[in-house]
PDB file of C-alpha atoms in Angstrom:
ATOM      1  CA  MET A  95       0.000   0.000   0.000  1.00  0.00           C
ATOM      2  CA  ASP A  96       1.217   3.514  -0.774  1.00  0.00           C
ATOM      3  CA  PHE A  97       0.896   6.526   1.515  1.00  0.00           C
ATOM      4  CA  VAL A  98      -2.254   7.872  -0.169  1.00  0.00           C
ATOM      5  CA  THR A  99      -3.999   4.517   0.218  1.00  0.00           C
ATOM      6  CA  VAL A 100      -3.127   4.293   3.917  1.00  0.00           C
ATOM      7  CA  ILE A 101      -4.368   7.831   4.610  1.00  0.00           C
ATOM      8  CA  SER A 102      -7.552   7.204   2.602  1.00  0.00           C
ATOM      9  CA  LEU A 103      -8.287   4.041   4.575  1.00  0.00           C
ATOM     10  CA  LEU A 104      -7.590   5.671   7.941  1.00  0.00           C
ATOM     11  CA  LEU A 105      -9.766   8.722   7.215  1.00  0.00           C
ATOM     12  CA  ALA A 106     -12.560   6.566   5.837  1.00  0.00           C
ATOM     13  CA  GLY A 107     -12.308   4.354   8.926  1.00  0.00           C
ATOM     14  CA  VAL A 108     -12.515   7.228  11.414  1.00  0.00           C
ATOM     15  CA  THR A 109     -15.484   8.755   9.590  1.00  0.00           C
ATOM     16  CA  CYS A 110     -17.179   5.374   9.257  1.00  0.00           C
ATOM     17  CA  GLY A 111     -16.747   4.687  12.983  1.00  0.00           C
ATOM     18  CA  ILE A 112     -18.241   8.013  14.049  1.00  0.00           C
ATOM     19  CA  VAL A 113     -21.149   7.758  11.599  1.00  0.00           C
ATOM     20  CA  ASN A 114     -21.976   4.171  12.569  1.00  0.00           C
ATOM     21  CA  VAL A 115     -22.210   4.992  16.258  1.00  0.00           C
ATOM     22  CA  ILE A 116     -24.186   8.214  15.838  1.00  0.00           C
ATOM     23  CA  GLY A 117     -26.775   6.748  13.505  1.00  0.00           C
ATOM     24  CA  GLY A 118     -25.535   4.101  11.113  1.00  0.00           C
ATOM     25  CA  GLY A 119     -24.573   3.651   7.501  1.00  0.00           C
ATOM     26  CA  GLY A 120     -20.850   4.219   7.819  1.00  0.00           C
ATOM     27  CA  SER A 121     -20.368   1.363   5.369  1.00  0.00           C
ATOM     28  CA  LEU A 122     -22.090   3.535   2.762  1.00  0.00           C
ATOM     29  CA  LEU A 123     -18.838   5.501   2.871  1.00  0.00           C
ATOM     30  CA  ALA A 124     -16.414   2.644   3.509  1.00  0.00           C
ATOM     31  CA  LEU A 125     -17.584   0.409   0.652  1.00  0.00           C
ATOM     32  CA  PRO A 126     -17.217   3.069  -2.080  1.00  0.00           C
ATOM     33  CA  VAL A 127     -13.714   3.871  -0.788  1.00  0.00           C
ATOM     34  CA  LEU A 128     -12.708   0.206  -0.956  1.00  0.00           C
ATOM     35  CA  LEU A 129     -14.228  -0.090  -4.429  1.00  0.00           C
ATOM     36  CA  ALA A 130     -12.409   3.066  -5.562  1.00  0.00           C
ATOM     37  CA  LEU A 131      -9.125   1.546  -4.339  1.00  0.00           C
ATOM     38  CA  GLY A 132      -9.658  -1.326  -6.747  1.00  0.00           C
ATOM     39  CA  LEU A 133     -11.220  -4.099  -4.661  1.00  0.00           C
ATOM     40  CA  PRO A 134     -13.943  -6.215  -6.321  1.00  0.00           C
ATOM     41  CA  ALA A 135     -17.434  -5.874  -4.813  1.00  0.00           C
ATOM     42  CA  GLY A 136     -17.260  -9.219  -2.979  1.00  0.00           C
ATOM     43  CA  VAL A 137     -13.810  -8.544  -1.508  1.00  0.00           C
ATOM     44  CA  ALA A 138     -14.791  -4.986  -0.514  1.00  0.00           C
ATOM     45  CA  ASN A 139     -17.869  -6.392   1.222  1.00  0.00           C
ATOM     46  CA  GLY A 140     -15.780  -8.874   3.198  1.00  0.00           C
ATOM     47  CA  THR A 141     -12.909  -6.481   3.960  1.00  0.00           C
ATOM     48  CA  ASN A 142     -15.306  -3.889   5.349  1.00  0.00           C
ATOM     49  CA  ARG A 143     -16.304  -6.346   8.100  1.00  0.00           C
ATOM     50  CA  ILE A 144     -12.784  -6.200   9.586  1.00  0.00           C
ATOM     51  CA  ALA A 145     -13.059  -2.431  10.068  1.00  0.00           C
ATOM     52  CA  ILE A 146     -16.571  -2.732  11.504  1.00  0.00           C
ATOM     53  CA  LEU A 147     -15.441  -5.439  13.942  1.00  0.00           C
ATOM     54  CA  LEU A 148     -12.709  -3.246  15.450  1.00  0.00           C
ATOM     55  CA  GLN A 149     -15.055  -0.247  15.596  1.00  0.00           C
ATOM     56  CA  ASP A 150     -17.790  -2.238  17.345  1.00  0.00           C
ATOM     57  CA  ILE A 151     -15.425  -3.750  19.932  1.00  0.00           C
ATOM     58  CA  THR A 152     -14.340  -0.238  20.946  1.00  0.00           C
ATOM     59  CA  ALA A 153     -17.820   1.322  20.904  1.00  0.00           C
ATOM     60  CA  VAL A 154     -19.625  -1.554  22.651  1.00  0.00           C
ATOM     61  CA  GLY A 155     -16.964  -1.678  25.354  1.00  0.00           C
ATOM     62  CA  THR A 156     -17.368   2.050  25.939  1.00  0.00           C
ATOM     63  CA  PHE A 157     -21.181   1.846  26.070  1.00  0.00           C
ATOM     64  CA  ARG A 158     -21.014  -1.046  28.551  1.00  0.00           C
ATOM     65  CA  LYS A 159     -18.510   0.747  30.757  1.00  0.00           C
ATOM     66  CA  GLN A 160     -20.896   3.706  30.859  1.00  0.00           C
ATOM     67  CA  LYS A 161     -23.830   1.373  31.729  1.00  0.00           C
ATOM     68  CA  GLN A 162     -25.791   2.227  28.574  1.00  0.00           C
ATOM     69  CA  LEU A 163     -25.953  -1.327  27.212  1.00  0.00           C
ATOM     70  CA  PRO A 164     -28.584  -3.904  28.343  1.00  0.00           C
ATOM     71  CA  VAL A 165     -26.440  -6.983  27.660  1.00  0.00           C
ATOM     72  CA  ARG A 166     -29.071  -9.615  28.512  1.00  0.00           C
ATOM     73  CA  GLU A 167     -31.536  -8.112  26.034  1.00  0.00           C
ATOM     74  CA  GLY A 168     -28.800  -7.836  23.425  1.00  0.00           C
ATOM     75  CA  LEU A 169     -27.908 -11.527  23.752  1.00  0.00           C
ATOM     76  CA  LEU A 170     -31.533 -12.574  23.276  1.00  0.00           C
ATOM     77  CA  LEU A 171     -32.063 -10.287  20.277  1.00  0.00           C
ATOM     78  CA  SER A 172     -28.868 -11.613  18.715  1.00  0.00           C
ATOM     79  CA  ILE A 173     -30.337 -15.110  18.221  1.00  0.00           C
ATOM     80  CA  PRO A 174     -32.481 -14.336  15.130  1.00  0.00           C
ATOM     81  CA  ILE A 175     -29.944 -11.734  13.963  1.00  0.00           C
ATOM     82  CA  VAL A 176     -27.068 -14.250  13.904  1.00  0.00           C
ATOM     83  CA  ILE A 177     -29.133 -16.979  12.196  1.00  0.00           C
ATOM     84  CA  GLY A 178     -30.150 -14.540   9.479  1.00  0.00           C
ATOM     85  CA  ALA A 179     -26.596 -13.206   9.082  1.00  0.00           C
ATOM     86  CA  LEU A 180     -25.217 -16.689   8.500  1.00  0.00           C
ATOM     87  CA  LEU A 181     -27.625 -17.228   5.603  1.00  0.00           C
ATOM     88  CA  GLY A 182     -27.057 -13.715   4.241  1.00  0.00           C
ATOM     89  CA  ALA A 183     -23.269 -13.996   4.196  1.00  0.00           C
ATOM     90  CA  TRP A 184     -23.485 -17.317   2.344  1.00  0.00           C
ATOM     91  CA  MET A 185     -25.751 -15.708  -0.267  1.00  0.00           C
ATOM     92  CA  ALA A 186     -23.376 -12.741  -0.597  1.00  0.00           C
ATOM     93  CA  VAL A 187     -20.318 -14.779  -1.567  1.00  0.00           C
ATOM     94  CA  GLU A 188     -22.395 -16.564  -4.200  1.00  0.00           C
ATOM     95  CA  TYR A 189     -24.489 -13.814  -5.766  1.00  0.00           C
ATOM     96  CA  LEU A 190     -23.477 -10.276  -4.717  1.00  0.00           C
ATOM     97  CA  THR A 191     -22.416  -7.858  -7.475  1.00  0.00           C
ATOM     98  CA  GLU A 192     -21.652  -4.139  -7.316  1.00  0.00           C
ATOM     99  CA  THR A 193     -24.910  -3.344  -9.128  1.00  0.00           C
ATOM    100  CA  ILE A 194     -26.989  -5.344  -6.649  1.00  0.00           C
ATOM    101  CA  MET A 195     -25.121  -3.686  -3.779  1.00  0.00           C
ATOM    102  CA  ASN A 196     -25.827  -0.165  -5.041  1.00  0.00           C
ATOM    103  CA  VAL A 197     -29.509  -0.790  -5.775  1.00  0.00           C
ATOM    104  CA  VAL A 198     -30.215  -2.479  -2.432  1.00  0.00           C
ATOM    105  CA  ILE A 199     -28.393   0.191  -0.434  1.00  0.00           C
ATOM    106  CA  LEU A 200     -30.247   2.978  -2.265  1.00  0.00           C
ATOM    107  CA  LEU A 201     -33.635   1.373  -1.605  1.00  0.00           C
ATOM    108  CA  LEU A 202     -32.785   0.917   2.061  1.00  0.00           C
ATOM    109  CA  THR A 203     -31.591   4.513   2.376  1.00  0.00           C
ATOM    110  CA  VAL A 204     -34.818   5.891   0.904  1.00  0.00           C
ATOM    111  CA  LEU A 205     -36.847   3.608   3.191  1.00  0.00           C
ATOM    112  CA  MET A 206     -34.996   4.874   6.271  1.00  0.00           C
ATOM    113  CA  ILE A 207     -35.463   8.519   5.261  1.00  0.00           C
ATOM    114  CA  ALA A 208     -39.199   7.841   5.171  1.00  0.00           C
ATOM    115  CA  ALA A 209     -39.035   5.999   8.506  1.00  0.00           C
ATOM    116  CA  LEU A 210     -37.448   9.001  10.224  1.00  0.00           C
ATOM    117  CA  PHE A 211     -40.570  11.022   9.447  1.00  0.00           C
ATOM    118  CA  PHE A 212     -42.774   8.281  10.905  1.00  0.00           C
ATOM    119  CA  GLN A 213     -43.789   8.821  14.547  1.00  0.00           C
ATOM    120  CA  PRO A 214     -41.109  11.487  15.237  1.00  0.00           C
ATOM    121  CA  ASP A 215     -41.974  11.502  18.953  1.00  0.00           C
ATOM    122  CA  LYS A 216     -40.582   7.964  19.251  1.00  0.00           C
ATOM    123  CA  TRP A 217     -37.283   8.954  17.640  1.00  0.00           C
ATOM    124  CA  THR A 218     -36.813  11.869  20.027  1.00  0.00           C
ATOM    125  CA  ARG A 219     -37.827  10.265  23.343  1.00  0.00           C
ATOM    126  CA  THR A 220     -35.237  10.624  26.089  1.00  0.00           C
ATOM    127  CA  LYS A 221     -36.141   7.493  28.083  1.00  0.00           C
ATOM    128  CA  ASN A 222     -37.054   3.911  27.199  1.00  0.00           C
ATOM    129  CA  SER A 223     -40.846   3.531  27.141  1.00  0.00           C
ATOM    130  CA  ILE A 224     -41.134  -0.214  27.837  1.00  0.00           C
ATOM    131  CA  THR A 225     -39.599  -2.972  29.933  1.00  0.00           C
ATOM    132  CA  PHE A 226     -38.135  -5.825  27.878  1.00  0.00           C
ATOM    133  CA  TYR A 227     -39.508  -9.267  28.748  1.00  0.00           C
ATOM    134  CA  GLY A 228     -38.673 -11.262  25.632  1.00  0.00           C
ATOM    135  CA  LEU A 229     -38.952 -11.549  21.876  1.00  0.00           C
ATOM    136  CA  THR A 230     -42.364 -11.652  20.235  1.00  0.00           C
ATOM    137  CA  THR A 231     -42.817 -13.916  17.227  1.00  0.00           C
ATOM    138  CA  SER A 232     -43.203 -10.967  14.866  1.00  0.00           C
ATOM    139  CA  ASN A 233     -40.031  -9.277  16.146  1.00  0.00           C
ATOM    140  CA  PHE A 234     -38.126 -12.562  15.904  1.00  0.00           C
ATOM    141  CA  ILE A 235     -39.081 -12.905  12.231  1.00  0.00           C
ATOM    142  CA  LEU A 236     -38.331  -9.246  11.537  1.00  0.00           C
ATOM    143  CA  LEU A 237     -34.885  -9.484  13.139  1.00  0.00           C
ATOM    144  CA  LEU A 238     -34.224 -12.703  11.221  1.00  0.00           C
ATOM    145  CA  PHE A 239     -34.703 -10.854   7.917  1.00  0.00           C
ATOM    146  CA  ILE A 240     -32.656  -7.889   9.119  1.00  0.00           C
ATOM    147  CA  GLY A 241     -29.872 -10.278  10.128  1.00  0.00           C
ATOM    148  CA  PHE A 242     -29.998 -11.776   6.645  1.00  0.00           C
ATOM    149  CA  TYR A 243     -29.486  -8.312   5.163  1.00  0.00           C
ATOM    150  CA  GLY A 244     -26.619  -7.636   7.568  1.00  0.00           C
ATOM    151  CA  GLY A 245     -24.868 -10.806   6.517  1.00  0.00           C
ATOM    152  CA  PHE A 246     -25.526 -10.082   2.842  1.00  0.00           C
ATOM    153  CA  ILE A 247     -24.304  -6.478   2.563  1.00  0.00           C
ATOM    154  CA  GLN A 248     -23.802  -4.927   6.044  1.00  0.00           C
ATOM    155  CA  ALA A 249     -24.125  -1.325   4.762  1.00  0.00           C
ATOM    156  CA  GLY A 250     -27.246   0.121   6.359  1.00  0.00           C
ATOM    157  CA  PHE A 251     -27.828  -2.861   8.653  1.00  0.00           C
ATOM    158  CA  THR A 252     -27.659  -0.677  11.747  1.00  0.00           C
ATOM    159  CA  TYR A 253     -30.309   1.662  10.292  1.00  0.00           C
ATOM    160  CA  LEU A 254     -32.770  -1.214  10.160  1.00  0.00           C
ATOM    161  CA  VAL A 255     -31.904  -2.462  13.635  1.00  0.00           C
ATOM    162  CA  LEU A 256     -32.186   1.021  15.092  1.00  0.00           C
ATOM    163  CA  ALA A 257     -35.615   1.511  13.498  1.00  0.00           C
ATOM    164  CA  VAL A 258     -36.898  -1.713  15.094  1.00  0.00           C
ATOM    165  CA  LEU A 259     -35.401  -0.889  18.489  1.00  0.00           C
ATOM    166  CA  VAL A 260     -36.873   2.619  18.539  1.00  0.00           C
ATOM    167  CA  LEU A 261     -40.196   2.263  16.701  1.00  0.00           C
ATOM    168  CA  ARG A 262     -41.228  -1.258  17.792  1.00  0.00           C
ATOM    169  CA  MET A 263     -39.387  -1.938  21.049  1.00  0.00           C
ATOM    170  CA  GLY A 264     -39.591   1.464  22.718  1.00  0.00           C
ATOM    171  CA  HIS A 265     -35.904   2.312  23.153  1.00  0.00           C
ATOM    172  CA  ASN A 266     -34.515   5.817  23.077  1.00  0.00           C
ATOM    173  CA  MET A 267     -31.744   6.704  20.649  1.00  0.00           C
ATOM    174  CA  VAL A 268     -28.846   6.222  23.095  1.00  0.00           C
ATOM    175  CA  THR A 269     -29.845   2.736  24.275  1.00  0.00           C
ATOM    176  CA  GLY A 270     -30.852   1.905  20.705  1.00  0.00           C
ATOM    177  CA  ASP A 271     -27.404   2.925  19.466  1.00  0.00           C
ATOM    178  CA  ALA A 272     -25.716   0.755  22.103  1.00  0.00           C
ATOM    179  CA  LEU A 273     -27.880  -2.275  21.272  1.00  0.00           C
ATOM    180  CA  LYS A 274     -27.564  -1.909  17.508  1.00  0.00           C
ATOM    181  CA  LEU A 275     -23.753  -1.922  17.803  1.00  0.00           C
ATOM    182  CA  PHE A 276     -23.868  -4.941  20.119  1.00  0.00           C
ATOM    183  CA  LEU A 277     -26.019  -6.819  17.575  1.00  0.00           C
ATOM    184  CA  ASN A 278     -23.693  -5.726  14.802  1.00  0.00           C
ATOM    185  CA  LEU A 279     -20.779  -7.111  16.807  1.00  0.00           C
ATOM    186  CA  MET A 280     -22.607 -10.434  17.111  1.00  0.00           C
ATOM    187  CA  ILE A 281     -23.012 -10.930  13.348  1.00  0.00           C
ATOM    188  CA  ILE A 282     -19.569  -9.811  12.198  1.00  0.00           C
ATOM    189  CA  PRO A 283     -17.628 -12.948  13.297  1.00  0.00           C
ATOM    190  CA  VAL A 284     -20.306 -15.177  11.723  1.00  0.00           C
ATOM    191  CA  ALA A 285     -20.044 -13.364   8.403  1.00  0.00           C
ATOM    192  CA  LEU A 286     -16.247 -13.238   8.575  1.00  0.00           C
ATOM    193  CA  ILE A 287     -15.971 -17.017   8.794  1.00  0.00           C
ATOM    194  CA  ILE A 288     -17.752 -17.331   5.459  1.00  0.00           C
ATOM    195  CA  PHE A 289     -15.820 -14.500   3.779  1.00  0.00           C
ATOM    196  CA  VAL A 290     -12.489 -15.894   5.005  1.00  0.00           C
ATOM    197  CA  TYR A 291     -13.391 -19.359   3.733  1.00  0.00           C
ATOM    198  CA  HIS A 292     -14.150 -17.925   0.286  1.00  0.00           C
ATOM    199  CA  ASN A 293     -10.991 -15.760   0.313  1.00  0.00           C
ATOM    200  CA  GLN A 294     -12.944 -12.494   0.039  1.00  0.00           C
ATOM    201  CA  ILE A 295     -10.963 -10.336   2.481  1.00  0.00           C
ATOM    202  CA  GLU A 296      -8.017  -8.014   1.808  1.00  0.00           C
ATOM    203  CA  TRP A 297      -6.522  -8.143   5.292  1.00  0.00           C
ATOM    204  CA  SER A 298      -4.091  -5.237   5.050  1.00  0.00           C
ATOM    205  CA  TYR A 299      -6.818  -2.853   3.852  1.00  0.00           C
ATOM    206  CA  GLY A 300      -9.260  -4.081   6.485  1.00  0.00           C
ATOM    207  CA  LEU A 301      -6.826  -3.742   9.384  1.00  0.00           C
ATOM    208  CA  VAL A 302      -5.712  -0.218   8.419  1.00  0.00           C
ATOM    209  CA  MET A 303      -9.304   0.940   7.988  1.00  0.00           C
ATOM    210  CA  GLY A 304     -10.144  -0.865  11.231  1.00  0.00           C
ATOM    211  CA  ILE A 305      -7.644   1.201  13.210  1.00  0.00           C
ATOM    212  CA  GLY A 306      -9.402   4.351  12.031  1.00  0.00           C
ATOM    213  CA  SER A 307     -12.825   2.819  12.721  1.00  0.00           C
ATOM    214  CA  ALA A 308     -11.863   1.944  16.309  1.00  0.00           C
ATOM    215  CA  VAL A 309     -10.874   5.563  16.947  1.00  0.00           C
ATOM    216  CA  GLY A 310     -14.062   6.796  15.276  1.00  0.00           C
ATOM    217  CA  GLY A 311     -16.189   4.381  17.301  1.00  0.00           C
ATOM    218  CA  TYR A 312     -14.764   5.713  20.568  1.00  0.00           C
ATOM    219  CA  TRP A 313     -15.402   9.325  19.557  1.00  0.00           C
ATOM    220  CA  GLY A 314     -18.882   8.452  18.315  1.00  0.00           C
ATOM    221  CA  VAL A 315     -19.955   7.145  21.734  1.00  0.00           C
ATOM    222  CA  LYS A 316     -18.828  10.421  23.319  1.00  0.00           C
ATOM    223  CA  PHE A 317     -20.916  12.397  20.816  1.00  0.00           C
ATOM    224  CA  VAL A 318     -24.044  10.246  21.240  1.00  0.00           C
ATOM    225  CA  ARG A 319     -24.047  10.568  25.032  1.00  0.00           C
ATOM    226  CA  SER A 320     -23.759  14.369  24.903  1.00  0.00           C
ATOM    227  CA  TRP A 321     -26.218  15.048  22.039  1.00  0.00           C
ATOM    228  CA  SER A 322     -30.013  15.131  22.348  1.00  0.00           C
ATOM    229  CA  PRO A 323     -32.120  12.457  20.561  1.00  0.00           C
ATOM    230  CA  LYS A 324     -33.654  15.194  18.387  1.00  0.00           C
ATOM    231  CA  PHE A 325     -30.211  16.319  17.233  1.00  0.00           C
ATOM    232  CA  ILE A 326     -29.105  12.731  16.581  1.00  0.00           C
ATOM    233  CA  ARG A 327     -32.231  12.192  14.461  1.00  0.00           C
ATOM    234  CA  SER A 328     -31.393  15.313  12.439  1.00  0.00           C
ATOM    235  CA  ILE A 329     -27.805  14.154  11.876  1.00  0.00           C
ATOM    236  CA  LEU A 330     -29.054  10.720  10.869  1.00  0.00           C
ATOM    237  CA  LEU A 331     -31.440  12.252   8.328  1.00  0.00           C
ATOM    238  CA  ILE A 332     -28.660  14.373   6.810  1.00  0.00           C
ATOM    239  CA  LEU A 333     -26.350  11.348   6.525  1.00  0.00           C
ATOM    240  CA  LEU A 334     -29.073   9.317   4.807  1.00  0.00           C
ATOM    241  CA  VAL A 335     -29.839  12.037   2.263  1.00  0.00           C
ATOM    242  CA  LEU A 336     -26.134  12.476   1.466  1.00  0.00           C
ATOM    243  CA  SER A 337     -25.739   8.695   1.104  1.00  0.00           C
ATOM    244  CA  ALA A 338     -28.675   8.482  -1.305  1.00  0.00           C
ATOM    245  CA  LEU A 339     -27.344  11.371  -3.412  1.00  0.00           C
ATOM    246  CA  TYR A 340     -23.875   9.830  -3.516  1.00  0.00           C
ATOM    247  CA  ILE A 341     -25.168   6.480  -4.728  1.00  0.00           C
ATOM    248  CA  ILE A 342     -27.416   8.090  -7.358  1.00  0.00           C
ATOM    249  CA  PHE A 343     -24.833  10.455  -8.833  1.00  0.00           C
ATOM    250  CA  PHE A 344     -21.560   8.596  -8.331  1.00  0.00           C
ATOM    251  CA  ARG A 345     -22.231   4.854  -8.049  1.00  0.00           C
ATOM    252  CA  MET A 346     -25.115   4.363 -10.491  1.00  0.00           C
ATOM    253  CA  VAL A 347     -23.949   6.412 -13.496  1.00  0.00           C
TER     254      VAL A 347
END
């Protein structure tokens, strides 16, 4: 790797880490950078998981230390997520192309923009509105499909998880952010096993970007805890709009 490549990976990693913790979708930046550096779509998809893994370890550890993470709930929610991710990662190594990646990410981004305008009072609540007793059948199925998407592409996975945690399960944005990163951390090793087996990881790129992502993840937790839910929602909306515009004008032309 030359100097420009290293700097590009580090900067992309830091930005990705901050964005993922604050709202989600950091991979919408990381994947185009990896593609621009010459990695095939499948290898970029696998390599990105290394950076996300290091970011999530840092961020989840920080959230837990600050007592913002309900670990027991996270472990239970991870069951359908991990099952779905295993199937999704297997499908990705067989069928994922750059065109499919761009189209799916764009559709998800537009869907999340719409979701942010749905029941805005839930997005901006400051406290959790329910006590968690277990998974309902409908939430289990929903998380199974979201896990499949996370294993398949990863980019935007945390948007979907956050929407379920906030809109269906009654969490505020801070606890939702902590849980979504915990669930993301649960699926990454599962997906990595499959990508490693199919030789779809560029380790040097992933580790360099991962160093930046770990730093960004730590900073992101600091930002989330000091910002209001309303402000986080606004930042999330801006990031989604920018992601959609980027895909439309730069990845699909």
